[in-house]
Amino acid sequence: MRTSPTNPSPSASPRRTAISVAAISLTLLTAASTHLAVAQDTPAEPPAVPAAQTEAAPGTPAERLIVGYKSGAAEATSNKAAAADAAAKSEKTGEDVDFQRRLGTGAALVDLGERATRSDVADVVAEYEADPQVAYVVPDRLNKPLATPNDTEYAKQWDLFESTAGMRVPGAWDLATGSGVTVAVIDTGYVSHSDLAANIVGGYDFISDTAVSVDGNGRDSNPADPGDWYAAGECGQAAGSDSSWHGTHVAGTIAAATNNGKGVAGVAYGAKISPVRVLGKCGGYDSDIIDAITWASGGTVSGVPANTNVAKVINMSLGGGGACSTATQSAINGAVNRGTTVVVAAGNENQNAANSSPANCGNVITVAATNRSGSRASYSNYGSVVDIAAPGGETRTSTANGILSTLNSGTRTPSTENYAYYQGTSMATPHIAGLAALMKSAAPGLTPAQIESAIKSNARALPGTCSGGCGAGLADAAKTVQAVTGGTPTGSTYASSTAVSIPDNGSAIESPITVTGRSGNAPTALRVGVDITHTYRGDLVVDLVAPDGSVYRLKSASSSDSADDVRTTYTVDASAETANGTWKLRVQDTAAVDTGRLNGWQLTF
């Protein structure tokens, strides 16, 4: 996802205000007829549009909106119809609303011009929200790389091997190296580096705004990173910044060449990296990231050639504030449904990650950062949406306590290759993406849900502390890969990724999982992982049904619980039940209006 830049894009066309004759006439009539107001009912004011729905970044009005139409609407598939609808919204609001293109998820991108005020945007948002054919409308936000650079070969990579707070990666290399797996790094692109070049495959540049891309053109098949520097006063920042080469640093952590007599080692050094460029000067937009997620996972994006290097893992070390938008969630769901694991950074604001997107999206593995002593890094976000922690470094006491990876010495444009220490949840995230690649290489049949479950169930307790919550603990690469390759796991996971629609205020649905090959009874702490999308979870009753028909209540209905979705793990004492057999998850919607879907669930013994 991406939030919009804080400064207007110099490449954008001047805003055109569309004022219809009807609108002028209505204004004159209202002014001339105020004495009649007492004899008429006052029309109801439309509900106020929250600021977050009008902003690309805090305090900055959105220049574009992402509009999702309901299935069956002509605008959902026809560009001509979507353009006509945008023109109609322009006529009704007096604002300039132009259809731009169709995103890979099917949503429409509409432009409002660079001079739109928050009030202007609110008018257009309200008009779309009032349209019964519209499923959602969200601002096209601008995201930022989630690293904290610190300007400056294997012995320095404490994050991989140190016993205190390393991720125990060497113990996994005897079982898997990532061979056969492509990881898409959705980031700033790639600047050439000899310690990474052998593992780079084709990617794409998805930046459509030339002011952001700074490479002289829009979208193309060259994901080279030209630099993302900016001067003082640009990007809403008082001070300027050198180019970060962020995507290259992230890629090196995942798959830098190993056993080649130079440089650093990658977590999954046998994997391939597909650089997918979405971040440039001042960040990058949701609309480009959405298409990048879709394309990288094997989906179709209009005007973009089919991806010949489909990724089974996506790394997104990027983010912005606010809730996960429906548009971004749709793209993520599409990727996961195609079998791609999506790994995202928790964010670097030392706040609850529930306030950061895509960290707060569903169907992702959200990663917090730890320091060299195994405590949560001071900058790392935390909270219940965090799934796992991994080394992200902390350079306050020593630069060497950061994460060393591939980089470039150029301050603006590319120069000579080098290595440097960075810190951030951006650095923690590729450790988990690399681990996911090792797992997929070792056991190709693993689903995204199974990968997430195994990473979490084989984590170890943090050596240090984490106020606020760091998920299941510190990821343990050796233990996790051993578990999925038939080693000695701490828990075997059985999962169903078959989606089942939940009828509104209707009969209960059931999803089965058949457990075989176990002896004796289920454990006293059987873990039941549930992933349900629902717009009012208080409507739901969720039960676990044992093979003999015994029912274990996991969740009751609650009229006061208006939050979205049920994505959690329940613990059940199932020691009275035979482990083998068909277990079922039963879900019922007990109230009208809101709808949902069981995306999948799992049992961990």
Coordinates of C-alpha atoms in Angstrom, one line a residue:
M1 CA 0.0 0.0 0.0
R2 CA 1.1 3.6 -0.4
T3 CA 0.3 7.0 0.9
S4 CA 0.4 10.0 -1.4
P5 CA 3.3 12.4 -1.4
T6 CA 3.2 15.4 0.9
N7 CA 4.0 17.7 -1.9
P8 CA 2.0 18.0 -5.1
S9 CA 3.7 16.1 -8.0
P10 CA 5.3 18.7 -10.4
S11 CA 4.4 16.4 -13.3
A12 CA 0.7 16.4 -12.6
S13 CA -1.5 18.4 -14.8
P14 CA -3.2 21.6 -13.4
R15 CA -6.5 20.9 -11.7
R16 CA -9.6 21.6 -13.7
T17 CA -12.7 22.5 -11.8
A18 CA -15.8 21.2 -13.5
I19 CA -18.9 23.4 -12.8
S20 CA -22.1 22.3 -14.5
V21 CA -24.9 24.7 -15.6
A22 CA -27.2 22.8 -13.3
A23 CA -25.0 23.5 -10.3
I24 CA -24.8 27.2 -11.1
S25 CA -28.6 27.4 -11.5
L26 CA -29.1 25.6 -8.2
T27 CA -26.9 28.1 -6.4
L28 CA -28.8 31.1 -7.8
L29 CA -32.1 29.5 -7.0
T30 CA -31.1 28.8 -3.4
A31 CA -29.8 32.4 -3.0
A32 CA -33.0 33.9 -4.4
S33 CA -35.4 31.7 -2.4
T34 CA -34.1 31.7 1.1
H35 CA -37.3 33.3 2.4
L36 CA -39.2 30.1 1.5
A37 CA -36.9 27.9 3.7
V38 CA -39.2 28.0 6.7
A39 CA -42.0 26.4 4.7
Q40 CA -39.8 23.5 3.6
D41 CA -38.3 20.5 5.4
T42 CA -34.5 20.8 5.8
P43 CA -32.8 18.1 3.8
A44 CA -30.7 15.7 5.8
E45 CA -27.0 16.3 5.6
P46 CA -25.0 13.5 4.2
P47 CA -22.8 11.8 6.8
A48 CA -19.4 13.4 7.2
V49 CA -16.5 11.6 5.4
P50 CA -13.7 10.8 7.9
A51 CA -10.4 12.6 7.2
A52 CA -8.6 9.3 6.6
Q53 CA -10.8 8.6 3.6
T54 CA -9.7 11.9 2.0
E55 CA -6.0 12.0 2.6
A56 CA -3.1 10.4 0.8
A57 CA -0.9 11.1 3.9
P58 CA -1.8 13.0 7.1
G59 CA -2.7 16.5 6.2
T60 CA -2.3 15.9 2.5
P61 CA -5.5 15.6 0.3
A62 CA -5.6 12.6 -2.0
E63 CA -5.1 13.2 -5.7
R64 CA -6.5 9.9 -6.7
L65 CA -9.1 7.4 -5.5
I66 CA -9.4 3.6 -5.8
V67 CA -13.0 2.6 -6.5
G68 CA -14.1 -1.0 -6.3
Y69 CA -17.4 -1.8 -7.9
K70 CA -19.8 -4.6 -6.9
S71 CA -19.8 -7.8 -8.9
G72 CA -22.4 -7.4 -11.7
A73 CA -22.0 -3.7 -12.1
A74 CA -21.0 -2.7 -15.7
E75 CA -18.3 -0.4 -14.2
A76 CA -16.6 -3.5 -12.6
T77 CA -15.5 -4.8 -16.0
S78 CA -16.0 -2.0 -18.6
N79 CA -13.5 0.9 -18.7
K80 CA -16.0 2.8 -20.8
A81 CA -18.6 2.5 -18.1
A82 CA -16.2 3.4 -15.3
A83 CA -15.1 6.5 -17.3
A84 CA -18.8 7.4 -17.8
D85 CA -19.4 7.0 -14.1
A86 CA -16.4 9.2 -13.2
A87 CA -17.8 11.8 -15.6
A88 CA -21.2 11.6 -13.9
K89 CA -19.6 12.0 -10.5
S90 CA -17.7 15.0 -11.8
E91 CA -21.0 16.5 -13.0
K92 CA -22.7 16.0 -9.6
T93 CA -19.9 17.2 -7.4
G94 CA -18.5 20.0 -9.5
E95 CA -15.1 18.4 -9.1
D96 CA -12.7 17.1 -11.8
V97 CA -13.1 13.3 -11.7
D98 CA -11.3 11.3 -14.4
F99 CA -11.0 7.6 -14.9
Q100 CA -7.3 6.7 -15.2
R101 CA -6.9 2.9 -15.5
R102 CA -8.0 -0.5 -14.3
L103 CA -6.0 -2.0 -11.5
G104 CA -5.0 -5.7 -11.4
T105 CA -7.7 -6.4 -8.8
G106 CA -10.4 -5.0 -11.1
A107 CA -10.8 -1.7 -9.2
A108 CA -10.8 1.6 -11.0
L109 CA -8.3 4.4 -10.4
V110 CA -9.7 7.9 -10.7
D111 CA -7.8 11.1 -10.7
L112 CA -8.9 14.3 -8.9
G113 CA -6.1 16.6 -9.9
E114 CA -3.3 18.0 -7.7
R115 CA -5.2 21.0 -6.3
A116 CA -8.1 19.2 -4.7
T117 CA -8.8 20.2 -1.1
R118 CA -9.9 17.7 1.5
S119 CA -13.4 19.1 1.2
D120 CA -13.3 18.5 -2.6
V121 CA -12.1 14.9 -2.0
A122 CA -14.8 14.3 0.6
D123 CA -17.5 15.4 -1.8
V124 CA -16.3 12.9 -4.4
V125 CA -15.9 10.1 -1.8
A126 CA -19.4 10.7 -0.5
E127 CA -20.8 10.6 -4.1
Y128 CA -19.2 7.2 -4.7
E129 CA -20.2 5.9 -1.3
A130 CA -23.8 6.8 -2.0
D131 CA -23.7 4.8 -5.3
P132 CA -25.3 1.3 -4.7
Q133 CA -23.0 -0.2 -7.4
V134 CA -19.8 0.8 -5.4
A135 CA -18.3 -1.7 -3.0
Y136 CA -15.6 0.6 -1.6
V137 CA -13.8 3.8 -2.3
V138 CA -10.4 4.6 -0.7
P139 CA -7.6 7.2 -1.2
D140 CA -4.6 6.2 -3.2
R141 CA -2.1 6.5 -0.4
L142 CA 1.7 6.9 -0.6
N143 CA 4.0 4.4 1.3
K144 CA 7.5 4.8 2.5
P145 CA 10.4 2.3 2.9
L146 CA 10.5 1.1 6.5
A147 CA 14.2 1.3 7.2
T148 CA 16.3 3.6 9.3
P149 CA 19.5 3.9 7.3
N150 CA 22.8 4.3 9.2
D151 CA 25.6 5.3 6.7
T152 CA 28.6 3.5 7.4
E153 CA 31.4 -10.5 5.6
Y154 CA 29.7 -13.5 7.3
A155 CA 31.4 -13.0 10.7
K156 CA 29.5 -9.7 10.9
Q157 CA 26.1 -11.2 10.3
W158 CA 25.2 -11.8 14.0
D159 CA 21.5 -11.8 12.9
L160 CA 22.0 -15.2 11.2
F161 CA 24.0 -17.2 13.6
E162 CA 24.6 -15.7 17.1
S163 CA 23.3 -17.9 19.9
T164 CA 21.7 -15.1 21.8
A165 CA 19.4 -13.4 19.3
G166 CA 20.4 -14.7 15.9
M167 CA 17.7 -16.5 13.8
R168 CA 19.7 -19.9 13.8
V169 CA 19.8 -19.9 10.0
P170 CA 22.9 -22.2 9.5
G171 CA 21.0 -25.1 11.0
A172 CA 18.5 -24.9 8.2
W173 CA 21.0 -24.8 5.3
D174 CA 21.6 -28.6 5.5
L175 CA 18.0 -29.1 4.6
A176 CA 17.2 -26.2 2.2
T177 CA 18.7 -23.2 0.5
G178 CA 15.7 -21.7 -1.2
S179 CA 16.4 -23.4 -4.5
G180 CA 13.5 -23.3 -6.9
V181 CA 11.7 -20.4 -5.2
T182 CA 11.4 -16.9 -6.5
V183 CA 10.9 -14.0 -4.0
A184 CA 9.5 -10.7 -5.2
V185 CA 11.0 -7.8 -3.4
I186 CA 8.4 -5.0 -3.9
D187 CA 10.5 -2.0 -3.1
T188 CA 12.8 0.6 -4.7
G189 CA 14.1 -1.7 -7.4
Y190 CA 17.6 -3.1 -7.7
V191 CA 21.0 -1.5 -8.2
S192 CA 23.6 -3.9 -9.7
H193 CA 25.7 -5.7 -7.1
S194 CA 28.1 -8.6 -7.8
D195 CA 27.2 -10.4 -4.6
L196 CA 23.6 -10.6 -5.7
A197 CA 23.6 -10.5 -9.5
A198 CA 23.6 -14.3 -9.9
N199 CA 20.2 -14.6 -8.1
I200 CA 18.4 -11.7 -9.9
V201 CA 15.7 -12.6 -12.4
G202 CA 13.3 -10.4 -14.3
G203 CA 11.1 -8.0 -12.5
Y204 CA 9.2 -4.8 -13.4
D205 CA 9.0 -1.1 -12.7
F206 CA 5.4 -0.3 -11.7
I207 CA 5.9 3.4 -10.9
S208 CA 3.5 5.2 -13.2
D209 CA 4.1 8.8 -11.9
T210 CA 7.3 10.2 -13.5
A211 CA 7.8 12.6 -10.6
V212 CA 8.1 9.5 -8.3
S213 CA 10.0 7.3 -10.8
V214 CA 12.7 9.9 -11.6
D215 CA 13.9 7.6 -14.4
G216 CA 12.4 9.6 -17.1
N217 CA 9.5 7.3 -17.9
G218 CA 6.5 5.4 -16.4
R219 CA 6.0 1.7 -16.2
D220 CA 8.4 -0.6 -18.0
S221 CA 10.3 -3.9 -17.7
N222 CA 13.4 -2.3 -16.2
P223 CA 13.3 -2.3 -12.3
A224 CA 16.7 -0.6 -12.0
D225 CA 16.9 1.7 -9.0
P226 CA 18.0 5.2 -10.2
G227 CA 18.1 6.5 -6.7
D228 CA 15.4 8.0 -4.4
W229 CA 17.2 11.0 -3.0
Y230 CA 15.4 14.3 -2.4
A231 CA 16.4 17.8 -1.5
A232 CA 15.6 19.8 1.6
G233 CA 12.0 21.0 1.5
E234 CA 10.9 18.1 -0.8
C235 CA 8.7 15.2 0.3
G236 CA 7.4 17.2 3.2
Q237 CA 10.8 17.0 4.9
A238 CA 12.8 20.0 6.1
A239 CA 16.1 18.1 5.5
G240 CA 17.0 16.3 2.4
S241 CA 18.1 12.6 2.1
D242 CA 20.6 10.6 0.1
S243 CA 19.4 7.6 -2.0
S244 CA 18.7 4.6 0.2
W245 CA 19.2 1.7 -2.3
H246 CA 16.6 0.1 0.1
G247 CA 15.4 -2.7 -2.2
T248 CA 19.0 -3.9 -2.8
H249 CA 19.7 -4.1 0.9
V250 CA 16.5 -6.1 1.5
A251 CA 17.3 -8.4 -1.5
G252 CA 20.8 -9.1 -0.1
T253 CA 19.4 -10.3 3.2
I254 CA 17.1 -12.7 1.4
A255 CA 19.4 -14.1 -1.3
A256 CA 22.9 -12.7 -1.4
A257 CA 25.2 -15.3 -3.0
T258 CA 26.9 -17.6 -0.5
N259 CA 30.0 -19.7 -0.5
N260 CA 31.4 -17.5 -3.2
G261 CA 34.4 -16.2 -1.3
K262 CA 33.1 -12.6 -0.8
G263 CA 30.6 -10.4 1.0
V264 CA 27.6 -11.5 2.9
A265 CA 25.4 -14.6 3.0
G266 CA 21.7 -14.6 2.2
V267 CA 19.1 -16.4 4.4
A268 CA 17.8 -18.3 1.3
Y269 CA 20.9 -18.0 -0.9
G270 CA 19.6 -20.6 -3.4
A271 CA 16.4 -18.5 -4.1
K272 CA 15.9 -16.0 -6.9
I273 CA 15.0 -12.4 -6.5
S274 CA 12.5 -10.6 -8.7
P275 CA 12.9 -6.9 -8.1
V276 CA 9.5 -5.1 -8.4
R277 CA 9.9 -1.4 -8.3
V278 CA 7.1 0.7 -6.6
L279 CA 9.0 3.1 -4.4
G280 CA 10.8 6.2 -5.7
K281 CA 11.2 9.8 -4.8
C282 CA 9.0 10.5 -1.7
G283 CA 7.6 6.9 -1.6
G284 CA 5.1 5.2 -3.7
Y285 CA 1.3 4.9 -4.3
D286 CA -1.1 2.2 -3.3
S287 CA -2.3 1.8 -6.8
D288 CA 1.1 0.8 -8.1
I289 CA 1.7 -1.5 -5.1
I290 CA -1.6 -3.2 -5.7
D291 CA -0.7 -4.0 -9.3
A292 CA 2.7 -5.1 -8.2
I293 CA 1.3 -7.6 -5.7
T294 CA -1.1 -8.9 -8.3
W295 CA 1.6 -9.3 -11.1
A296 CA 4.3 -10.7 -8.8
S297 CA 1.9 -13.5 -7.6
G298 CA 0.9 -14.4 -11.2
G299 CA -2.2 -12.3 -11.6
T300 CA -3.0 -10.2 -14.7
V301 CA -2.4 -6.5 -14.9
S302 CA -3.7 -4.6 -18.0
G303 CA -0.9 -3.3 -20.2
V304 CA 1.8 -5.4 -18.4
P305 CA 3.3 -8.5 -19.9
A306 CA 2.6 -11.8 -18.1
N307 CA 5.1 -12.6 -15.3
T308 CA 7.4 -15.4 -16.2
N309 CA 9.0 -15.4 -12.8
V310 CA 6.0 -15.9 -10.5
A311 CA 6.9 -15.4 -6.9
K312 CA 5.8 -17.8 -4.1
V313 CA 7.0 -15.3 -1.5
I314 CA 6.5 -11.5 -1.6
N315 CA 8.5 -9.2 0.7
M316 CA 7.1 -5.7 1.4
S317 CA 9.4 -3.7 3.7
L318 CA 7.2 -0.6 3.2
G319 CA 4.1 1.0 4.7
G320 CA 2.2 4.0 5.8
G321 CA -0.4 5.0 8.4
G322 CA -4.1 4.2 8.6
A323 CA -6.3 1.1 8.2
C324 CA -5.7 -1.5 5.6
S325 CA -7.7 -0.4 2.7
T326 CA -10.2 -2.7 1.0
A327 CA -8.3 -2.2 -2.2
T328 CA -5.0 -3.3 -0.8
Q329 CA -6.6 -6.2 1.1
S330 CA -8.2 -7.4 -2.1
A331 CA -4.8 -7.6 -3.8
I332 CA -3.2 -9.4 -0.9
N333 CA -6.1 -11.9 -0.8
G334 CA -5.7 -12.5 -4.5
A335 CA -1.9 -13.2 -4.1
V336 CA -2.5 -15.6 -1.2
N337 CA -5.3 -17.4 -3.1
R338 CA -2.7 -17.9 -5.9
G339 CA -0.4 -19.6 -3.3
T340 CA 2.0 -16.7 -2.6
T341 CA 3.0 -15.9 1.0
V342 CA 3.0 -12.2 1.7
V343 CA 5.5 -10.9 4.4
V344 CA 5.3 -7.3 5.6
A345 CA 7.0 -5.0 8.0
A346 CA 5.4 -3.9 11.2
G347 CA 6.6 -0.3 10.9
N348 CA 9.2 1.9 12.7
E349 CA 7.1 4.3 14.8
N350 CA 7.3 2.6 18.2
Q351 CA 3.5 2.3 18.2
N352 CA 0.8 -0.3 17.8
A353 CA 1.2 -1.9 14.4
A354 CA -2.6 -1.8 14.2
N355 CA -2.1 1.8 13.0
S356 CA 0.2 0.9 10.2
S357 CA -0.7 -0.6 6.8
P358 CA -0.1 -3.1 5.3
A359 CA 1.1 -4.4 8.7
N360 CA -2.6 -4.4 9.8
C361 CA -3.9 -6.2 6.7
G362 CA -5.1 -9.8 6.9
N363 CA -3.5 -12.7 5.2
V364 CA 0.0 -11.4 5.7
I365 CA 2.9 -12.3 8.1
T366 CA 3.6 -9.1 10.0
V367 CA 7.2 -8.8 11.3
A368 CA 8.5 -6.9 14.3
A369 CA 12.2 -6.1 14.7
T370 CA 14.6 -7.2 17.5
N371 CA 18.0 -6.0 18.5
R372 CA 21.2 -7.9 19.1
S373 CA 20.2 -8.8 22.7
G374 CA 16.8 -10.2 21.6
S375 CA 14.6 -7.4 22.8
R376 CA 12.2 -5.4 20.7
A377 CA 14.1 -2.7 18.9
S378 CA 13.3 0.7 20.3
Y379 CA 11.7 1.8 17.0
S380 CA 9.8 -1.3 16.2
N381 CA 6.0 -1.4 16.1
Y382 CA 4.3 -4.0 18.2
G383 CA 0.8 -5.3 19.1
S384 CA -1.7 -8.1 18.4
V385 CA -1.4 -7.8 14.6
V386 CA 2.3 -8.8 14.8
D387 CA 2.9 -12.4 14.0
I388 CA 6.6 -12.9 14.5
A389 CA 9.8 -11.1 15.4
A390 CA 13.1 -11.3 13.6
P391 CA 16.5 -9.4 13.8
G392 CA 16.2 -5.9 12.6
G393 CA 19.2 -4.4 14.4
E394 CA 19.6 -1.3 16.5
T395 CA 22.6 1.0 15.9
R396 CA 22.3 3.4 18.8
T397 CA 25.2 1.8 20.7
S398 CA 27.2 0.5 17.7
T399 CA 26.8 0.5 14.0
A400 CA 27.8 -3.2 14.0
N401 CA 24.6 -4.0 15.9
G402 CA 22.7 -3.2 12.6
I403 CA 22.0 -5.6 9.8
L404 CA 24.8 -5.8 7.2
S405 CA 23.8 -6.3 3.5
T406 CA 24.4 -5.3 -0.1
L407 CA 24.2 -1.6 -1.0
N408 CA 25.7 1.1 -3.2
S409 CA 28.0 4.0 -2.3
G410 CA 26.2 6.6 -4.5
T411 CA 24.6 9.4 -2.6
R412 CA 22.2 10.3 -5.5
T413 CA 22.8 8.1 -8.5
P414 CA 24.4 4.7 -8.6
S415 CA 28.2 4.5 -8.0
T416 CA 30.3 1.6 -6.7
E417 CA 28.8 -1.4 -4.9
N418 CA 29.4 -1.8 -1.2
Y419 CA 27.9 -3.2 2.0
A420 CA 26.4 -1.2 4.9
Y421 CA 24.5 -1.7 8.2
Y422 CA 20.9 -0.6 8.3
Q423 CA 18.3 -1.0 11.0
G424 CA 14.5 -1.3 10.8
T425 CA 11.5 -3.6 10.5
S426 CA 12.5 -3.4 6.8
M427 CA 15.6 -5.4 7.7
A428 CA 13.6 -7.9 9.9
T429 CA 11.0 -8.6 7.2
P430 CA 13.4 -10.2 4.6
H431 CA 14.7 -12.6 7.3
I432 CA 11.1 -14.0 7.4
A433 CA 10.7 -13.8 3.6
G434 CA 14.0 -15.8 3.3
L435 CA 12.7 -18.3 5.9
A436 CA 9.5 -18.7 3.9
A437 CA 11.6 -19.4 0.8
L438 CA 13.6 -22.1 2.6
M439 CA 10.4 -23.7 3.7
K440 CA 8.8 -23.6 0.3
S441 CA 12.0 -25.1 -1.2
A442 CA 12.0 -27.9 1.3
A443 CA 8.3 -28.6 1.1
P444 CA 6.8 -27.2 -2.1
G445 CA 3.2 -28.2 -1.2
L446 CA 3.1 -25.8 1.8
T447 CA 0.3 -23.2 1.6
P448 CA 0.7 -19.7 2.8
A449 CA -1.4 -20.5 5.9
Q450 CA 0.8 -23.5 6.7
I451 CA 4.0 -21.5 6.2
E452 CA 2.8 -18.8 8.7
S453 CA 1.6 -21.5 11.2
A454 CA 4.9 -23.4 11.1
I455 CA 7.0 -20.2 11.5
K456 CA 4.9 -19.2 14.5
S457 CA 4.6 -22.6 16.2
N458 CA 8.4 -23.2 15.9
A459 CA 9.4 -19.8 17.2
R460 CA 11.4 -19.5 20.4
A461 CA 10.8 -17.1 23.3
L462 CA 12.4 -13.7 22.9
P463 CA 15.8 -13.7 24.7
G464 CA 14.9 -10.2 25.8
T465 CA 11.7 -8.2 26.3
C466 CA 8.9 -6.9 24.1
S467 CA 6.5 -4.5 25.7
G468 CA 3.3 -4.4 23.6
G469 CA 3.6 -7.8 22.0
C470 CA 5.9 -9.3 19.3
G471 CA 3.8 -12.2 18.1
A472 CA 4.8 -15.8 18.6
G473 CA 8.4 -14.8 19.5
L474 CA 11.8 -14.9 17.7
A475 CA 11.8 -16.9 14.5
D476 CA 13.9 -20.0 14.6
A477 CA 15.0 -21.0 11.0
A478 CA 16.6 -24.4 11.9
K479 CA 13.6 -25.6 14.0
T480 CA 11.1 -24.4 11.4
V481 CA 12.7 -26.0 8.4
Q482 CA 13.3 -29.2 10.3
A483 CA 9.6 -29.3 11.2
V484 CA 8.3 -29.0 7.6
T485 CA 10.9 -31.5 6.3
G486 CA 10.0 -34.3 8.7
G487 CA 12.5 -33.4 11.4
T488 CA 11.4 -33.0 15.0
P489 CA 8.6 -30.4 15.0
T490 CA 7.1 -28.9 18.1
G491 CA 3.7 -29.3 16.5
S492 CA 2.2 -30.8 13.3
T493 CA -0.2 -28.6 11.5
Y494 CA -3.2 -29.7 9.4
A495 CA -4.9 -27.0 7.4
S496 CA -7.7 -26.2 5.0
S497 CA -7.4 -23.2 2.6
T498 CA -10.7 -23.8 0.9
A499 CA -12.8 -20.6 1.2
V500 CA -16.5 -21.0 2.2
S501 CA -19.0 -18.1 2.1
I502 CA -21.0 -17.5 5.3
P503 CA -24.6 -16.8 4.5
D504 CA -26.0 -13.7 6.2
N505 CA -28.2 -14.6 9.2
G506 CA -28.4 -18.1 7.8
S507 CA -27.5 -21.7 8.4
A508 CA -24.1 -22.7 9.8
I509 CA -21.4 -23.7 7.3
E510 CA -18.8 -26.4 8.0
S511 CA -15.2 -26.8 6.8
P512 CA -13.5 -30.2 7.3
I513 CA -9.9 -31.2 8.0
T514 CA -9.0 -34.9 8.0
V515 CA -6.2 -35.9 10.4
T516 CA -4.4 -39.1 9.8
G517 CA -1.2 -40.8 10.9
R518 CA -1.4 -39.8 14.6
S519 CA -1.6 -42.1 17.6
G520 CA -3.7 -41.6 20.7
N521 CA -5.8 -38.6 21.6
A522 CA -5.5 -34.9 20.7
P523 CA -3.5 -32.7 23.1
T524 CA -4.7 -30.7 26.0
A525 CA -3.7 -27.6 24.1
L526 CA -4.9 -28.2 20.6
R527 CA -4.5 -24.9 18.7
V528 CA -7.2 -23.9 16.3
G529 CA -6.2 -21.1 13.9
V530 CA -9.1 -19.3 12.3
D531 CA -9.2 -16.8 9.4
I532 CA -12.6 -15.3 8.8
T533 CA -13.4 -12.1 6.9
H534 CA -16.6 -10.5 8.2
T535 CA -17.8 -6.9 8.5
Y536 CA -19.3 -7.3 12.0
R537 CA -17.7 -10.3 13.8
G538 CA -20.1 -10.0 16.7
D539 CA -22.7 -11.8 14.5
L540 CA -20.6 -14.9 14.4
V541 CA -20.7 -18.1 16.4
V542 CA -17.6 -20.4 15.9
D543 CA -17.4 -24.0 17.0
L544 CA -14.9 -26.8 16.7
V545 CA -16.5 -30.2 16.0
A546 CA -14.5 -33.3 16.9
P547 CA -14.6 -36.5 14.8
D548 CA -17.1 -38.0 17.3
G549 CA -19.4 -35.0 17.0
S550 CA -18.5 -33.3 20.3
V551 CA -18.7 -29.6 20.0
Y552 CA -16.2 -27.1 21.5
R553 CA -17.4 -23.4 21.5
L554 CA -14.6 -21.1 20.3
K555 CA -16.5 -17.9 19.9
S556 CA -20.0 -16.7 20.9
A557 CA -22.1 -14.0 19.3
S558 CA -21.8 -10.5 20.8
S559 CA -23.9 -7.5 19.8
S560 CA -21.3 -5.1 21.1
D561 CA -18.4 -6.5 19.1
S562 CA -18.6 -4.4 15.9
A563 CA -15.0 -5.0 14.7
D564 CA -14.1 -6.7 11.4
D565 CA -12.8 -10.2 10.9
V566 CA -11.8 -13.1 13.1
R567 CA -8.1 -13.9 12.7
T568 CA -6.8 -15.6 15.8
T569 CA -5.8 -18.9 17.3
Y570 CA -7.9 -20.6 20.0
T571 CA -6.6 -23.3 22.4
V572 CA -8.8 -26.2 23.2
D573 CA -8.4 -29.1 25.7
A574 CA -9.3 -31.9 23.3
S575 CA -7.5 -34.6 25.3
A576 CA -10.8 -36.6 25.4
E577 CA -10.9 -36.9 21.6
T578 CA -9.2 -39.3 19.3
A579 CA -6.7 -37.4 17.2
N580 CA -7.3 -39.1 13.9
G581 CA -10.5 -38.5 12.0
T582 CA -12.4 -35.6 10.4
W583 CA -12.5 -32.4 12.4
K584 CA -14.8 -29.5 11.3
L585 CA -15.0 -25.8 11.9
R586 CA -18.6 -24.7 12.1
V587 CA -19.4 -21.0 11.6
Q588 CA -22.9 -19.4 11.8
D589 CA -23.9 -15.8 11.2
T590 CA -26.7 -15.1 13.7
A591 CA -27.7 -11.5 12.6
A592 CA -28.7 -9.7 9.4
V593 CA -26.9 -7.1 7.2
D594 CA -23.2 -8.1 7.4
T595 CA -21.6 -10.8 5.4
G596 CA -18.4 -12.8 5.5
R597 CA -16.2 -15.7 4.4
L598 CA -14.2 -18.4 6.0
N599 CA -10.9 -18.1 4.2
G600 CA -9.3 -21.1 5.9
W601 CA -8.4 -22.7 9.2
Q602 CA -5.9 -25.1 10.8
L603 CA -5.2 -27.5 13.6
T604 CA -1.8 -27.7 15.3
F605 CA -1.3 -30.7 17.5

